[in-house]
Amino acid sequence: MGGLVVRQLLVNHIRDKDVIEKVPFIYFFASPTTGNPMAYLGTVITDNEQFYRMRTDAVDMTALEGAWRKARLPIQSYCAYEGLGYLGGKLIVEKESAIHLCSDHVVQILKDHSEIVKPAHERDRPHLEFRNAYKNVLVKERIKNAQSILARAASELDEQAKISYRLAVDELEATLRMLNVAFDHDEWLEVIRNVADAELGLVRLAKGRQER
């Protein structure tokens, strides 16, 4: 349910750059993006308005999805869905609802709804998945900034420097492709090395221009 609150908050602040720019990504853990059939049961046993608003046929759910799609916010969204049932072996949030509107990596976590965001230790799957998403977002931002600087500098380079520039851009593009699968430790270290090499090349190009 927290994921629904976050989406609504961002939609409500769509024109507030101070808010939007502080949210490069969101990780949704078993969020009922399309509503939840179990909310119908909740409306039978309680008068809590939140259950009514989370029903799959609720106007609020349809309106939130429409507003989110229309907003086209520059925010990456990662999603995890439950791999274990809770009561009677039943999933609280079905996979289709949990991954709906997700723009990036999707993963199943073998925990039930009550435990999926309660990592027992730093090597527990929920923590690892969130950490990897965080790393990926940071690296992508560094690569984006480096590409922008390289592009602006390209027109000022001589022929030899342009070759170095092209190699640096190729390295960055290769790193971007690797990010699509870079979720284990060894691949992550390779990504870091590639980015570091590309950034070093950028520094050398800048230094060469200053010396001339």
C-alpha atoms as one frame of an Amber mdcrd trajectory, in Angstrom:
protein
   0.000   0.000   0.000   2.920   2.340   0.612   3.664   2.252  -3.110   0.226
   3.672  -3.872   0.828   6.489  -1.415   4.181   7.305  -3.038   2.686   7.367
  -6.543  -0.116   9.664  -5.414   2.343  11.971  -3.635   4.472  12.340  -6.767
   1.453  12.877  -9.011   0.247  15.591  -6.629   3.650  17.303  -6.863   4.224
  16.802 -10.593   5.084  20.496 -11.101   7.310  20.721  -8.040  10.850  20.127
  -9.358  12.299  20.255  -5.843  10.328  17.098  -5.065  10.575  15.217  -8.367
  14.326  15.740  -8.803  14.956  14.163  -5.406  13.379  10.866  -6.508  15.589
   9.189  -9.139  13.967   5.803  -8.579  11.388   3.890  -6.549  11.485   0.240
  -5.519   7.987  -1.213  -5.204   7.785  -4.337  -3.044   4.486  -6.144  -3.652
   2.539  -2.915  -4.163  -1.063  -3.498  -5.346  -0.768  -1.178  -8.349  -4.040
  -2.327  -9.946  -5.840  -2.756  -6.649  -6.336  -5.876  -4.586  -9.244  -8.365
  -4.678  -8.687  -9.016  -0.973  -9.746  -5.441  -0.302 -13.325  -6.635  -0.901
 -13.007  -8.813   2.209 -11.725  -5.820   4.104 -14.838  -3.820   3.254 -16.975
  -6.590   4.787 -15.238  -6.713   8.144 -14.373  -3.036   8.595 -15.478   0.462
   7.610 -11.898   1.512   6.869 -12.100   3.720   3.760  -8.697   2.535   2.538
 -10.085  -0.908   1.716 -12.792   0.617  -0.469 -10.232   2.729  -2.303  -7.968
  -0.288  -2.966 -10.608  -2.444  -4.611  -9.806  -3.406  -8.198 -12.941  -1.601
  -9.383 -12.274   1.541  -7.340 -12.318   4.860  -9.174  -9.248   5.930  -7.191
  -7.145   3.083  -8.604  -8.099   3.850 -12.194  -7.524   7.577 -11.695  -4.093
   7.040 -10.122  -2.918   4.809 -12.966  -4.117   7.315 -15.549  -2.451  10.223
 -13.764   0.820   8.294 -13.421   0.929   7.387 -17.106   0.100  10.934 -18.129
   2.754  12.424 -15.850   5.632  10.573 -17.583   7.910  11.298 -14.655  11.667
  10.701 -15.162  11.702   8.189 -12.336  12.887   4.603 -12.713  10.673   2.031
 -11.032  11.874  -1.385  -9.887   9.410  -4.034  -8.705   9.456  -7.172  -6.579
   6.568  -9.594  -6.170   5.789 -12.217  -3.538   6.998 -15.776  -4.009   5.235
 -17.235  -0.978   1.588 -17.135   0.064   0.460 -15.739   3.385  -2.860 -17.046
   4.690  -3.712 -20.476   3.379  -0.916 -20.229   0.843  -2.597 -17.347  -0.989
  -0.621 -14.381  -2.309  -1.766 -11.067  -0.878  -0.719  -9.159  -4.025  -0.688
 -11.058  -7.302   2.306 -10.738  -9.631   0.359  -8.867 -12.347  -0.623  -6.153
  -9.879   2.817  -5.961  -8.247   4.725  -5.407 -11.505   2.176  -3.187 -13.272
   3.697   0.142 -14.433   7.185  -1.100 -13.550   9.794   0.401 -15.897  12.911
  -1.492 -14.848  14.084  -4.710 -13.220  11.378  -7.118 -11.992  12.137  -9.944
  -9.561  10.351 -12.562  -7.493  11.342 -12.708  -3.812  10.608 -15.908  -1.922
   8.891 -14.236   0.995   5.264 -13.592   1.858   3.643 -10.171   1.936   4.426
  -9.550   5.597   8.143 -10.311   5.202   9.032  -9.046   1.723  10.349  -5.718
   3.023  11.884  -7.057   6.223  15.419  -8.220   5.334  16.877 -10.394   8.067
  20.466  -9.392   7.264  22.484  -7.489   4.660  22.721 -10.534   2.371  18.966
 -11.117   2.425  17.317 -10.849  -1.011  15.158  -7.740  -0.391  18.200  -5.784
   0.785  20.403  -7.008  -2.081  17.820  -6.140  -4.717  17.303  -2.627  -3.367
  21.050  -2.067  -3.023  21.702  -3.206  -6.595  18.965  -0.930  -7.930  20.473
   1.984  -6.004  23.925   1.253  -7.439  22.579   0.984 -10.966  20.815   4.326
 -10.731  23.953   6.031  -9.431  26.143   4.582 -12.193  23.641   5.525 -14.890
  23.635   9.097 -13.603  27.448   9.250 -13.673  27.491   7.856 -17.200  24.851
  10.329 -18.337  26.845  13.255 -16.951  30.066  12.008 -18.534  28.388  11.566
 -21.924  27.041  15.097 -21.729  30.480  16.552 -20.983  32.108  14.519 -23.737
  29.503  15.607 -26.266  30.017  19.289 -25.418  33.798  18.887 -25.713  33.774
  16.994 -29.029  33.756  20.083 -31.243  36.924  21.401 -29.577  39.067  18.276
 -30.071  41.765  17.662 -32.675  41.736  14.447 -34.732  43.786  12.378 -32.272
  41.667  13.551 -29.343  38.506  12.713 -31.269  39.683   9.106 -31.490  40.109
   9.062 -27.714  36.718  10.707 -27.371  35.081   8.011 -29.514  36.708   5.263
 -27.443  35.455   6.866 -24.235  31.914   7.110 -25.619  32.052   3.468 -26.752
  33.130   2.467 -23.247  30.230   4.342 -21.717  27.733   2.829 -24.131  29.057
  -0.664 -23.382  28.674   0.047 -19.696  25.076   1.107 -20.186  24.333  -2.180
 -21.949  25.971  -4.112 -19.133  23.751  -2.406 -16.560  20.781  -4.348 -17.905
  22.255  -7.540 -16.434  24.705  -6.259 -13.828  23.122  -7.581 -10.675  25.743
  -9.856  -9.158  28.894  -8.713  -7.373  31.453  -9.525 -10.084  29.443  -7.791
 -12.815  28.996  -4.770 -10.575  32.777  -4.504 -10.077  33.237  -4.667 -13.852
  30.763  -1.816 -14.272  32.670   0.295 -11.757  35.968  -0.372 -13.557  34.467
   0.595 -16.906  33.054   3.841 -15.563  36.325   4.678 -13.826  38.285   4.085
 -17.048  35.902   6.263 -19.032  36.047   9.043 -16.450  39.860   8.883 -16.470
  39.796   9.283 -20.237  37.545  12.299 -19.843  39.951  13.907 -17.366  42.892
  13.342 -19.729  41.011  14.931 -22.625  40.167  17.980 -20.510  43.753  18.273
 -19.305  45.075  18.051 -22.860  42.892  20.961 -23.977  44.042  23.085 -21.058
  47.743  22.446 -21.856  47.222  23.557 -25.474
